[in-house]
Coordinates of C-alpha atoms (C1' of nucleotides) in Angstrom, one line a residue:
Chain A
M1 CA -0.7 11.7 -21.3
S2 CA 2.6 11.6 -19.1
I3 CA 5.9 12.7 -20.3
V4 CA 6.9 8.7 -19.9
K5 CA 3.9 7.6 -21.4
N6 CA 4.6 9.4 -24.8
I7 CA 8.2 8.5 -25.0
E8 CA 7.5 5.4 -24.5
N9 CA 4.6 5.0 -27.0
Q10 CA 6.6 6.7 -30.0
I11 CA 9.1 4.4 -29.1
K12 CA 7.1 1.1 -29.3
E13 CA 5.5 3.0 -32.6
L14 CA 8.5 3.0 -34.1
I15 CA 9.6 -1.0 -33.0
E16 CA 6.2 -1.8 -34.3
K17 CA 7.2 -0.2 -37.8
A18 CA 10.5 -1.8 -37.7
V19 CA 9.0 -4.7 -36.8
F20 CA 6.6 -5.2 -40.0
R21 CA 9.1 -3.3 -42.0
A22 CA 11.1 -6.4 -41.7
K23 CA 8.4 -8.8 -42.3
E24 CA 7.8 -7.2 -45.7
T25 CA 11.1 -7.7 -46.9
G26 CA 10.9 -11.0 -45.7
L27 CA 13.7 -11.1 -42.8
L28 CA 11.1 -11.7 -40.1
L29 CA 8.5 -14.2 -39.8
F30 CA 5.4 -14.0 -37.6
S31 CA 1.9 -13.7 -37.6
A32 CA 1.1 -11.4 -34.9
L33 CA 2.9 -9.1 -32.6
P34 CA 3.7 -10.5 -29.6
D35 CA 2.4 -8.5 -26.3
Y36 CA 5.8 -7.4 -25.5
V37 CA 7.1 -4.9 -22.6
L38 CA 9.0 -1.7 -23.2
E39 CA 10.1 -0.8 -19.6
V40 CA 12.3 1.5 -17.8
P41 CA 15.5 -1.2 -16.9
R42 CA 16.8 -1.3 -13.3
E43 CA 20.1 -0.9 -14.1
K44 CA 20.6 2.6 -15.8
V45 CA 23.9 1.1 -18.0
H46 CA 21.0 -0.6 -19.7
G47 CA 19.8 2.4 -21.1
D48 CA 16.6 4.7 -20.4
F49 CA 14.4 2.0 -22.1
A50 CA 14.1 -1.8 -22.9
T51 CA 12.3 -4.2 -24.7
N52 CA 12.0 -8.1 -24.6
I53 CA 10.4 -8.3 -28.1
A54 CA 13.0 -9.9 -30.1
M55 CA 13.0 -12.6 -27.5
L56 CA 9.3 -13.1 -27.2
M57 CA 9.5 -13.3 -31.1
A58 CA 12.0 -16.2 -31.4
K59 CA 10.1 -18.9 -31.8
E60 CA 7.6 -18.3 -33.9
A61 CA 10.5 -16.7 -36.1
K62 CA 12.8 -19.9 -35.5
M63 CA 15.6 -17.6 -35.1
A64 CA 17.8 -16.5 -32.4
P65 CA 16.6 -13.7 -30.4
R66 CA 20.1 -11.7 -30.5
K67 CA 19.5 -12.1 -34.8
I68 CA 15.8 -10.6 -34.5
A69 CA 17.1 -7.7 -32.5
E70 CA 19.4 -7.0 -34.5
I71 CA 17.1 -6.9 -37.8
I72 CA 14.5 -4.7 -35.7
V73 CA 17.7 -2.7 -34.9
S74 CA 18.6 -2.3 -38.3
N75 CA 15.0 -1.1 -39.8
F76 CA 14.7 0.9 -36.6
E77 CA 14.1 4.9 -37.6
K78 CA 15.5 6.8 -35.0
E79 CA 15.7 10.3 -36.5
G80 CA 13.6 13.0 -35.1
T81 CA 13.2 11.4 -31.5
W82 CA 15.3 12.3 -28.6
I83 CA 17.1 8.3 -29.1
E84 CA 20.7 8.5 -29.4
K85 CA 21.7 4.8 -29.2
I86 CA 20.5 1.9 -29.5
E87 CA 22.0 -1.6 -28.1
I88 CA 21.2 -5.2 -28.1
A89 CA 22.3 -6.7 -25.0
G90 CA 21.7 -10.0 -22.9
P91 CA 19.9 -13.0 -24.1
G92 CA 18.4 -10.4 -26.8
F93 CA 17.2 -7.1 -25.2
I94 CA 17.2 -4.1 -27.3
N95 CA 18.1 -1.2 -25.1
F96 CA 17.2 2.4 -25.8
Y97 CA 19.6 5.4 -24.7
L98 CA 18.0 8.8 -24.8
D99 CA 19.6 12.3 -24.8
H100 CA 18.6 13.0 -21.1
S101 CA 17.2 16.6 -22.8
W102 CA 13.9 14.9 -22.9
V103 CA 13.2 15.0 -19.2
Y104 CA 13.5 19.2 -18.9
E105 CA 9.9 19.6 -20.0
V106 CA 8.5 18.6 -16.8
L107 CA 9.9 21.2 -15.2
P108 CA 7.7 24.6 -16.5
L109 CA 4.8 22.0 -16.0
V110 CA 5.4 21.0 -12.3
L111 CA 5.6 25.0 -11.6
E112 CA 2.5 25.6 -13.4
Q113 CA 0.6 22.8 -12.1
G114 CA 2.0 23.3 -8.6
D115 CA -0.3 21.4 -6.2
D116 CA -2.1 19.4 -9.4
Y117 CA 1.3 17.8 -10.7
G118 CA 1.1 14.3 -10.6
R119 CA -2.8 14.6 -11.2
S120 CA -4.2 12.4 -14.0
E121 CA -7.3 11.5 -16.4
F122 CA -6.4 8.1 -16.0
G123 CA -9.6 6.8 -14.0
A124 CA -11.7 8.9 -16.2
G125 CA -14.2 9.8 -14.0
K126 CA -15.3 6.1 -12.9
K127 CA -17.3 6.3 -9.8
V128 CA -15.3 3.9 -6.8
Q129 CA -16.2 3.9 -3.3
V130 CA -13.8 3.2 -0.5
E131 CA -15.1 1.6 2.5
F132 CA -12.7 1.4 5.7
V133 CA -12.7 1.3 9.2
S134 CA -16.1 0.9 9.4
A135 CA -15.3 0.3 13.2
N136 CA -18.0 -1.0 15.7
P137 CA -19.6 2.0 17.2
S138 CA -20.4 0.7 20.6
G139 CA -16.5 1.3 21.6
V140 CA -13.0 3.6 20.1
L141 CA -10.8 3.1 17.7
H142 CA -7.9 0.8 18.3
M143 CA -4.5 0.0 16.4
G144 CA -6.2 -2.3 13.5
N145 CA -8.6 0.4 13.0
A146 CA -5.9 3.0 12.8
R147 CA -4.2 0.7 10.0
G148 CA -7.5 0.6 7.9
A149 CA -8.0 4.1 8.5
A150 CA -4.2 5.3 7.3
L151 CA -4.5 2.7 4.2
G152 CA -8.2 3.4 3.2
D153 CA -8.0 7.0 3.0
S154 CA -4.4 6.9 1.4
L155 CA -5.8 4.8 -1.2
A156 CA -8.8 6.9 -2.1
S157 CA -6.6 9.8 -2.3
V158 CA -4.5 7.8 -4.6
L159 CA -7.5 7.0 -6.7
D160 CA -8.7 10.4 -6.4
A161 CA -5.3 12.1 -7.6
A162 CA -5.4 9.3 -10.5
G163 CA -8.3 10.6 -12.0
Y164 CA -11.3 8.7 -10.4
D165 CA -14.5 9.8 -8.9
V166 CA -14.1 8.4 -5.1
T167 CA -16.3 8.2 -2.1
R168 CA -15.2 7.8 1.5
E169 CA -17.6 5.7 3.2
F170 CA -17.6 4.4 6.9
Y171 CA -20.4 1.7 7.5
I172 CA -21.9 2.0 10.7
N173 CA -22.8 -1.5 12.5
D174 CA -26.0 0.0 14.7
A175 CA -27.9 -3.2 14.5
G176 CA -28.2 -6.3 15.6
N177 CA -26.7 -8.6 18.7
Q178 CA -23.5 -6.3 18.9
I179 CA -26.1 -3.7 19.9
E180 CA -27.7 -5.7 22.1
K181 CA -24.8 -6.6 24.2
F182 CA -23.7 -3.2 24.1
A183 CA -27.6 -2.0 25.5
K184 CA -27.3 -4.3 28.3
S185 CA -23.5 -3.5 29.4
L186 CA -24.7 0.2 29.7
E187 CA -27.9 -0.8 31.3
A188 CA -25.9 -2.6 33.7
R189 CA -23.3 0.4 34.2
Y190 CA -25.9 2.7 34.6
L191 CA -27.7 1.2 37.6
Q192 CA -24.8 0.1 39.1
L193 CA -23.8 3.6 39.3
L194 CA -26.8 4.7 40.6
G195 CA -26.4 2.2 43.4
D196 CA -28.6 -1.2 42.1
D197 CA -26.7 -4.1 42.6
V198 CA -27.3 -5.6 39.1
P199 CA -25.3 -8.3 37.5
F200 CA -22.7 -7.4 34.8
P201 CA -23.5 -9.4 31.3
E202 CA -21.1 -11.6 31.4
D203 CA -20.3 -11.4 27.2
G204 CA -20.3 -8.0 27.8
Y205 CA -18.2 -4.6 27.2
H206 CA -16.0 -4.3 30.3
G207 CA -14.2 -1.3 29.3
Q208 CA -14.0 2.1 31.1
D209 CA -15.4 3.9 28.2
I210 CA -18.5 3.0 28.9
I211 CA -18.6 3.7 32.5
D212 CA -17.5 7.3 31.5
T213 CA -20.6 7.4 29.4
M214 CA -23.0 6.5 31.7
K215 CA -21.4 8.9 34.7
A216 CA -21.7 11.9 31.9
L217 CA -25.7 11.0 31.6
I218 CA -26.3 10.7 35.3
D219 CA -24.3 13.8 35.6
R220 CA -26.4 15.6 33.2
Q221 CA -30.0 14.0 33.5
G222 CA -29.9 12.2 36.8
D223 CA -32.1 8.8 37.3
K224 CA -34.6 9.8 34.8
Y225 CA -34.5 6.3 33.0
K226 CA -33.8 4.3 36.0
A227 CA -38.0 3.6 36.6
M228 CA -38.6 3.1 33.0
D229 CA -39.3 -0.4 31.1
G230 CA -36.0 -2.2 30.5
E231 CA -36.8 -2.3 26.8
L232 CA -37.4 1.4 26.7
R233 CA -34.5 2.4 28.7
R234 CA -31.7 0.2 26.9
E235 CA -33.2 2.3 23.4
F236 CA -32.7 5.3 25.2
L237 CA -29.3 4.4 26.5
V238 CA -27.7 2.8 23.2
K239 CA -29.3 6.0 21.1
Y240 CA -27.5 8.1 23.6
A241 CA -24.4 6.4 23.7
L242 CA -24.0 5.5 20.1
E243 CA -24.5 9.2 19.4
E244 CA -21.6 9.9 21.7
K245 CA -19.1 7.2 20.6
I246 CA -19.9 7.9 16.9
T247 CA -18.6 11.7 17.2
N248 CA -15.8 10.7 19.2
I249 CA -15.0 8.5 16.6
R250 CA -15.6 10.9 13.9
K251 CA -13.4 13.1 15.6
T252 CA -10.5 10.7 16.3
L253 CA -10.4 10.3 12.7
E254 CA -10.2 13.7 11.7
D255 CA -7.4 14.2 14.2
F256 CA -6.2 11.5 12.2
G257 CA -6.4 13.2 9.3
V258 CA -9.6 11.3 7.8
Y259 CA -12.7 12.6 6.6
Y260 CA -15.6 10.7 5.0
D261 CA -18.3 11.4 2.4
V262 CA -20.8 9.5 4.0
W263 CA -21.5 8.1 7.1
F264 CA -23.9 5.1 6.7
S265 CA -26.3 3.8 9.2
E266 CA -27.0 -0.4 9.0
Q267 CA -30.2 0.8 10.8
T268 CA -31.5 2.5 7.9
L269 CA -31.4 -0.4 5.6
H270 CA -33.7 -2.7 8.4
D271 CA -35.8 0.9 8.5
S272 CA -36.2 1.3 5.1
G273 CA -37.0 -2.3 4.5
E274 CA -34.1 -2.7 2.1
V275 CA -32.8 -6.2 4.0
A276 CA -36.6 -7.7 4.0
E277 CA -36.5 -6.6 0.2
V278 CA -33.4 -8.0 -0.8
I279 CA -33.8 -11.0 1.4
S280 CA -37.5 -11.8 -0.6
E281 CA -35.9 -10.8 -4.0
L282 CA -32.9 -14.4 -3.2
K283 CA -35.9 -16.2 -2.2
K284 CA -37.9 -15.4 -5.3
D285 CA -34.7 -16.7 -7.4
G286 CA -34.3 -19.6 -5.5
H287 CA -31.2 -18.7 -3.5
I288 CA -32.7 -19.4 -0.1
Y289 CA -34.3 -22.2 1.5
E290 CA -35.5 -22.9 4.7
K291 CA -34.0 -25.7 7.5
E292 CA -34.5 -25.7 11.0
G293 CA -36.5 -22.7 11.1
A294 CA -34.0 -20.3 9.3
L295 CA -33.5 -19.1 6.1
W296 CA -30.6 -20.1 4.3
F297 CA -28.5 -18.6 1.9
N298 CA -27.1 -21.1 -1.0
T299 CA -23.6 -19.9 -1.3
T300 CA -21.9 -22.8 -2.3
Q301 CA -23.6 -22.3 -5.2
F302 CA -21.2 -19.6 -5.4
G303 CA -18.1 -21.1 -4.5
D304 CA -18.4 -20.4 -0.8
E305 CA -17.3 -23.3 1.5
K306 CA -21.1 -23.5 3.2
D307 CA -24.3 -22.3 3.3
E308 CA -25.2 -19.5 5.0
V309 CA -27.9 -18.0 7.3
V310 CA -29.5 -14.6 6.6
V311 CA -32.3 -14.9 8.7
R312 CA -32.0 -16.6 12.4
S313 CA -35.1 -19.0 13.3
N314 CA -36.1 -16.3 16.1
G315 CA -37.0 -14.2 12.8
V316 CA -34.1 -11.4 13.5
P317 CA -31.9 -11.1 10.3
T318 CA -28.1 -11.6 10.3
Y319 CA -25.4 -9.0 9.8
F320 CA -24.7 -11.1 6.6
A321 CA -28.2 -9.7 5.5
A322 CA -27.7 -6.5 6.0
D323 CA -24.4 -6.5 4.5
I324 CA -26.2 -7.9 1.2
A325 CA -28.6 -5.0 1.3
Y326 CA -26.0 -2.7 1.9
H327 CA -24.1 -3.9 -1.1
K328 CA -26.9 -3.4 -3.5
N329 CA -27.4 -0.3 -2.3
K330 CA -23.9 0.4 -3.0
F331 CA -24.8 -0.3 -6.6
K332 CA -27.9 1.6 -6.8
R333 CA -26.3 4.8 -6.1
G334 CA -23.8 4.2 -9.1
F335 CA -20.6 3.0 -7.7
E336 CA -18.7 1.2 -10.8
Q337 CA -16.3 -0.1 -8.5
V338 CA -16.6 -1.0 -4.9
I339 CA -13.8 -1.4 -2.6
N340 CA -13.9 -2.6 1.1
I341 CA -10.9 -3.0 3.7
W342 CA -11.2 -5.6 5.8
G343 CA -9.0 -7.1 8.8
A344 CA -7.9 -10.4 7.5
D345 CA -9.7 -12.3 10.3
H346 CA -12.8 -11.5 8.1
H347 CA -11.7 -13.0 5.1
G348 CA -13.9 -15.7 5.4
H349 CA -16.7 -13.7 4.3
V350 CA -15.1 -12.8 0.8
A351 CA -16.6 -15.6 -1.4
R352 CA -20.1 -15.2 0.0
M353 CA -20.3 -11.8 -0.3
K354 CA -19.0 -11.8 -4.1
G355 CA -21.5 -14.7 -4.3
A356 CA -24.3 -12.5 -2.8
I357 CA -23.5 -10.0 -5.6
K358 CA -23.2 -12.5 -8.7
A359 CA -26.9 -14.0 -7.1
L360 CA -28.4 -10.2 -7.0
G361 CA -26.8 -9.8 -11.0
Y362 CA -24.0 -7.8 -10.4
D363 CA -20.6 -8.7 -11.4
P364 CA -18.2 -9.7 -8.4
E365 CA -15.3 -8.1 -10.0
Q366 CA -17.2 -5.0 -9.2
L367 CA -16.7 -5.8 -5.2
T368 CA -12.2 -5.8 -4.5
V369 CA -11.5 -6.5 -0.7
I370 CA -8.4 -5.4 0.4
L371 CA -7.4 -7.7 3.3
M372 CA -5.3 -6.2 5.8
Q373 CA -3.5 -8.6 8.0
L374 CA -3.6 -7.4 11.8
V375 CA -1.2 -5.1 13.8
R376 CA 0.4 -6.9 16.7
L377 CA 1.2 -4.6 19.5
F378 CA 4.5 -4.7 21.2
R379 CA 5.0 -3.1 24.8
G380 CA 8.0 -3.2 27.1
G381 CA 8.7 -6.7 24.4
E382 CA 5.2 -7.9 25.3
I383 CA 2.8 -9.0 22.9
L384 CA -0.7 -6.9 23.4
R385 CA -3.7 -8.7 23.1
M386 CA -6.0 -6.5 22.0
S387 CA -9.7 -6.7 22.9
K388 CA -12.7 -4.4 23.5
R389 CA -14.5 -6.7 25.4
T390 CA -11.9 -7.1 28.0
G391 CA -11.1 -3.3 27.6
T392 CA -7.4 -3.9 26.9
Y393 CA -6.3 -1.9 23.9
V394 CA -4.5 1.0 22.9
T395 CA -6.2 3.4 21.0
L396 CA -5.8 5.3 18.4
N397 CA -6.0 8.3 20.4
E398 CA -3.0 7.3 22.4
L399 CA -1.2 6.5 19.2
M400 CA -1.4 9.8 18.0
E401 CA -0.1 11.4 21.3
E402 CA 2.7 8.7 21.7
V403 CA 4.4 8.8 18.0
G404 CA 2.0 11.6 16.6
R405 CA -0.2 11.7 13.6
D406 CA 2.5 11.8 10.4
A407 CA 4.5 9.0 11.8
A408 CA 1.8 6.9 12.8
R409 CA 0.4 7.4 9.1
Y410 CA 3.4 7.2 7.3
F411 CA 4.3 4.0 9.2
F412 CA 0.9 2.4 8.3
V413 CA 0.8 3.0 4.8
M414 CA 4.4 2.4 4.1
R415 CA 3.8 -1.6 4.3
S416 CA 1.9 -3.1 2.4
P417 CA -1.7 -4.5 3.6
D418 CA -1.0 -7.9 3.5
S419 CA 2.0 -7.8 5.6
Q420 CA 1.8 -8.6 9.2
M421 CA 2.6 -5.7 11.8
D422 CA 4.4 -5.7 14.4
F423 CA 4.4 -2.2 16.1
D424 CA 6.5 -2.1 18.8
L425 CA 5.2 1.6 21.1
D426 CA 8.3 1.9 23.0
L427 CA 10.7 1.5 19.8
A428 CA 8.1 3.9 17.7
K429 CA 8.5 6.4 20.8
S430 CA 12.4 6.0 21.6
Q431 CA 13.3 6.6 17.8
S432 CA 10.8 8.8 16.6
T433 CA 13.9 10.8 14.8
D434 CA 15.0 8.0 12.9
N435 CA 11.2 7.6 11.4
P436 CA 11.3 8.0 7.3
V437 CA 8.8 10.1 7.8
F438 CA 11.2 12.7 9.1
Y439 CA 13.7 11.9 6.3
V440 CA 11.3 13.0 3.8
Q441 CA 10.0 16.1 5.8
Y442 CA 13.8 17.3 6.2
A443 CA 13.8 17.1 2.8
H444 CA 10.9 19.6 2.2
A445 CA 12.0 21.7 5.3
R446 CA 15.4 22.2 3.7
I447 CA 13.7 23.4 0.3
C448 CA 11.5 25.5 2.2
S449 CA 14.7 26.9 4.3
I450 CA 16.5 27.6 0.4
L451 CA 13.8 29.3 -0.9
R452 CA 13.2 31.4 2.0
Q453 CA 17.2 32.4 2.0
A454 CA 16.7 33.0 -1.7
E455 CA 13.7 35.6 -1.2
E456 CA 15.9 37.1 1.7
M457 CA 18.9 38.2 -0.9
G458 CA 16.3 39.4 -2.8
Y459 CA 16.6 36.5 -6.0
S460 CA 13.7 36.4 -8.0
L461 CA 12.2 33.4 -9.0
P462 CA 11.8 34.0 -13.2
N463 CA 9.6 31.8 -15.8
L464 CA 11.9 29.8 -17.2
S465 CA 11.2 27.6 -20.5
Q466 CA 12.6 24.2 -21.0
D467 CA 15.7 24.8 -22.6
D468 CA 16.7 27.6 -20.2
F469 CA 17.0 24.1 -17.9
R470 CA 19.2 22.7 -19.8
I471 CA 22.3 24.0 -17.9
L472 CA 21.2 21.1 -15.4
T473 CA 23.4 18.7 -16.5
D474 CA 25.0 17.0 -13.3
P475 CA 23.9 13.4 -12.8
S476 CA 22.3 14.4 -9.4
E477 CA 20.2 16.8 -11.3
I478 CA 19.2 14.7 -14.1
M479 CA 18.5 11.8 -11.9
L480 CA 15.8 14.2 -9.6
I481 CA 14.3 15.8 -12.7
R482 CA 13.9 11.9 -13.9
K483 CA 12.0 11.1 -10.5
I484 CA 10.0 14.1 -11.2
V485 CA 8.6 13.0 -14.3
D486 CA 7.5 9.8 -12.8
L487 CA 5.3 11.2 -10.2
P488 CA 1.9 11.0 -12.6
D489 CA 2.9 7.4 -13.6
E490 CA 3.8 6.1 -9.9
I491 CA 0.2 7.4 -8.7
V492 CA -1.5 5.5 -11.8
S493 CA 0.2 2.4 -10.7
A494 CA -0.5 2.7 -7.3
A495 CA -3.9 3.5 -8.4
K496 CA -4.1 0.1 -10.6
N497 CA -2.6 -2.0 -8.2
L498 CA -4.2 -0.6 -5.3
A499 CA -1.2 -0.1 -3.5
P500 CA -0.9 3.5 -1.2
H501 CA 2.5 2.0 -0.1
R502 CA 4.2 2.9 -3.4
M503 CA 3.9 6.6 -2.7
T504 CA 5.7 6.2 0.4
G505 CA 8.5 4.4 -1.3
F506 CA 8.4 7.6 -4.1
A507 CA 8.8 10.0 -1.3
H508 CA 11.5 8.5 0.3
D509 CA 13.5 8.0 -3.2
L510 CA 12.6 11.8 -4.5
A511 CA 13.9 12.7 -0.8
S512 CA 16.7 10.9 -0.9
L513 CA 17.8 12.1 -5.0
F514 CA 17.3 15.9 -3.3
H515 CA 20.0 14.9 -0.5
V516 CA 22.3 13.9 -3.0
F517 CA 21.5 17.0 -5.5
Y518 CA 22.0 19.7 -2.4
T519 CA 25.0 17.6 -1.3
N520 CA 26.9 17.8 -4.8
C521 CA 25.0 21.2 -6.1
R522 CA 25.3 24.4 -4.8
V523 CA 21.9 26.6 -5.2
L524 CA 22.3 29.9 -3.5
T525 CA 25.9 30.7 -4.3
A526 CA 25.8 29.9 -8.3
E527 CA 26.4 32.2 -11.5
P528 CA 22.5 33.5 -11.8
E529 CA 21.6 31.3 -14.6
M530 CA 22.6 28.2 -13.0
R531 CA 21.0 29.7 -9.3
N532 CA 17.6 30.4 -11.3
A533 CA 17.5 26.9 -12.7
R534 CA 18.3 25.0 -9.4
L535 CA 16.3 27.1 -7.4
L536 CA 13.2 26.4 -9.6
L537 CA 14.6 22.5 -9.6
T538 CA 14.4 23.0 -5.9
K539 CA 11.0 24.3 -6.1
A540 CA 9.6 21.6 -8.1
T541 CA 11.4 19.5 -5.5
G542 CA 9.6 20.7 -2.9
I543 CA 6.3 20.9 -5.0
C544 CA 6.0 17.1 -5.7
I545 CA 7.3 15.8 -1.8
K546 CA 4.4 18.1 -1.0
N547 CA 1.6 16.9 -2.9
V548 CA 3.2 12.9 -2.2
L549 CA 2.8 13.8 1.2
K550 CA -1.0 14.7 1.2
L551 CA -1.7 11.8 -0.7
I552 CA -0.2 10.0 2.2
G553 CA -1.9 12.3 4.6
V554 CA 1.4 13.9 6.4
S555 CA 2.0 17.3 6.9
A556 CA 5.1 19.0 4.9
P557 CA 6.6 20.8 7.3
E558 CA 8.9 24.3 6.1
R559 CA 10.6 24.3 9.5
M560 CA 11.6 21.5 11.7
Chain B
rG1 C1' -9.1 -31.6 8.8
rC2 C1' -10.2 -27.9 4.8
rG3 C1' -9.8 -22.7 3.1
rC4 C1' -7.0 -17.4 2.6
rC5 C1' -2.6 -14.5 3.6
rC6 C1' 2.7 -14.7 4.5
rA7 C1' 8.4 -17.1 4.3
rU8 C1' 14.0 -12.1 0.4
rA9 C1' 20.2 -9.2 4.3
rG10 C1' 21.8 -9.8 11.4
rC11 C1' 16.4 -6.6 12.3
rU12 C1' 12.1 -4.1 9.4
rC13 C1' 10.2 -4.6 4.4
rA14 C1' 10.3 -3.0 -1.0
rG15 C1' 10.7 -5.8 -5.6
rC16 C1' 4.9 -3.2 -10.7
rU17 C1' 1.7 -7.7 -15.5
rG18 C1' 7.9 -13.2 -15.4
rG19 C1' 13.1 -9.9 -17.3
rA20 C1' 19.6 -8.6 -17.4
rU21 C1' 24.5 -8.5 -11.6
rA22 C1' 17.4 -9.5 -6.3
rG23 C1' 17.0 -3.5 -4.0
rA24 C1' 16.0 0.3 0.4
rG25 C1' 15.8 1.7 5.5
rU26 C1' 18.2 0.2 10.1
rG27 C1' 22.3 -2.1 13.0
rA28 C1' 27.9 -2.2 13.1
rC29 C1' 32.5 -0.1 10.1
rA30 C1' 35.1 3.3 7.8
rG31 C1' 35.2 8.8 6.0
rA32 C1' 32.8 13.9 4.9
rC33 C1' 30.6 20.5 8.2
rU34 C1' 35.5 27.9 7.0
rU35 C1' 30.1 27.2 2.5
rC36 C1' 22.5 27.0 1.2
rG37 C1' 19.4 23.0 7.7
rA38 C1' 25.3 16.7 9.4
rA39 C1' 17.6 15.1 11.5
rU40 C1' 22.7 15.1 5.4
rC41 C1' 26.0 12.8 2.3
rU42 C1' 30.5 9.0 0.5
rG43 C1' 32.1 4.2 0.8
rG44 C1' 32.7 -1.1 1.4
rA45 C1' 30.7 -5.6 4.6
rG46 C1' 26.0 -8.4 4.8
rG47 C1' 22.0 -13.5 0.5
rU48 C1' 21.0 -21.4 -0.6
rC49 C1' 15.0 -15.1 -2.3
rG50 C1' 11.8 -21.3 3.7
rC51 C1' 12.7 -26.8 1.2
rA52 C1' 12.3 -29.8 -3.4
rG53 C1' 10.1 -30.3 -8.2
rG54 C1' 8.0 -28.3 -12.6
rU55 C1' 6.5 -24.5 -16.6
rU56 C1' 10.7 -21.7 -20.5
rC57 C1' 15.0 -18.3 -23.9
rG58 C1' 14.5 -16.7 -18.5
rA59 C1' 11.3 -17.7 -11.9
rA60 C1' 11.8 -14.3 -5.7
rU61 C1' 7.4 -13.2 -8.9
rC62 C1' 3.5 -18.7 -12.2
rC63 C1' 1.8 -24.5 -11.1
rU64 C1' 2.6 -28.5 -7.9
rG65 C1' 3.8 -31.1 -2.8
rC66 C1' 6.5 -30.0 1.8
rU67 C1' 8.0 -27.2 6.1
rG68 C1' 7.2 -23.2 9.3
rG69 C1' 3.9 -18.9 11.1
rG70 C1' -0.9 -15.9 10.9
rC71 C1' -6.1 -15.9 10.4
rG72 C1' -10.7 -18.0 9.5
rC73 C1' -14.3 -22.4 9.4
rG74 C1' -21.0 -19.9 14.6
rC75 C1' -28.6 -19.2 13.8
rC76 C1' -21.3 -13.6 15.9
rA77 C1' -19.8 -9.3 13.5

RNA sequence: GCGCCCAUAGCUCAGCUGGAUAGAGUGACAGACUUCGAAUCUGGAGGUCGCAGGUUCGAAUCCUGCUGGGCGCGCCA
């Protein structure tokens, strides 16, 4: 239970006691308590907490909201709590003003918990899977993948910190038509490099990377596949190229700070018979029919716009069929909640995927698809259309080289998934020092600098009790501490709403409050008791900034 | 044509399950370094929350319609 939730529960309990007391004495008429909220008002003048309960009771009680508020307040017992003052305001809000001392409790807690401060048991160990990026393995990672990577990894971190049992997973599409095309492209390049004048497939992959891959193969193994039967040769080439591609993808993601727990191959679903199995299961339950030689899944029964082919007339299962088997596999592995991060261009698949899950007897609510809008890339004021097929794209590696990993990750996480992003490379480069990530990192570096100097001056950091911190009464100090108190709830909130971008907002607020504190309060030159309290507040702030940046995947430098 | 997402300050975007006077950043303007990092801080300026209705004590938020933009509607993934 977080410090804020504790206080809130206490106040709520007292509100409800007051309401029922008023009912018993006949002052207030109602049958059931309304679904009211106790919240932290946006405006500071409205107190530390406020409730709308009086307004919600007005209709049933047949009384003016302000009158109801008066009755509640007159029946409210605030003795023995931090509540100093209660006021009725506006249309009938009840505002609670607290003795600010309640916030000091957090400082010894942060210093004790360190890296763990902010973590909570909210998720109660629920098994959750986040599947993200899952890029076509025949290419390299581009800007859209980068956004998905930053988003998915941060979401997973946030869920983990909120007490969920999180698995990060990458689904490798190493089967199907795409791979066929890939194979033909590889073969053409291979033969071309060995001097054969063979045509390049029109719908093939034109990227330079494929040529490089085949060059390297020839350097290493010569022309040993040249005389081989076509099908066999393509199989070898694909296996070779995929291994290299996937290794590169993994390495790029690790450079980006993203580490997966599971790399799941689509091909294994075909090999193990799970795809065939899931099709026959659906067939048995009457969800599949035959038309024009193909097998169709009646997804319209589950709210989709039109039915979908699962097995083509040539007998080859579609990507969708494999995806159904994949999701069944996920649930069989015990995940209670499955989160997929998809590009907005895949939104048409959501309904049918949920339908498939329902058809298999699972609850569609167990699948959440986060659709992220695609990234538009600008360079020199021009939109760059990104396409693997035509080979025009900016890779994640190039992005990291240009703007740096920290800036890139912060930038992607900062925006909510459903905002369209214009990423201007020139701007990102030229403005790199104005990037908000530096603002937060600067606060951390400043903190480290202060602590470093304290050490050089021979000041040790004592263990202070909650009461020792009462000396911190400057508004900038109280506001900073109040923000620190919020961290665990903020993480839970980001987890509940699957909104990691809230963490960048929190990081920025925290850094800002620290900069204000720094401007208003001297740390090292204060009297010993004050100096100790401020040093520890500084340290606690540093811990929080570092913990939040970790969730975003951004480093917390000690010097800049 | 149908479906999904978006529209908030000059620009880029927040705004949690409906709450009080809609917030940051950035740009422009005016200030603050004899003192712990000025990559900082302080101040004012900047708004018909796309438009029009509706729901109610109360709407940027929910509902309907419209306008404008993105994406999708394949025996591709």
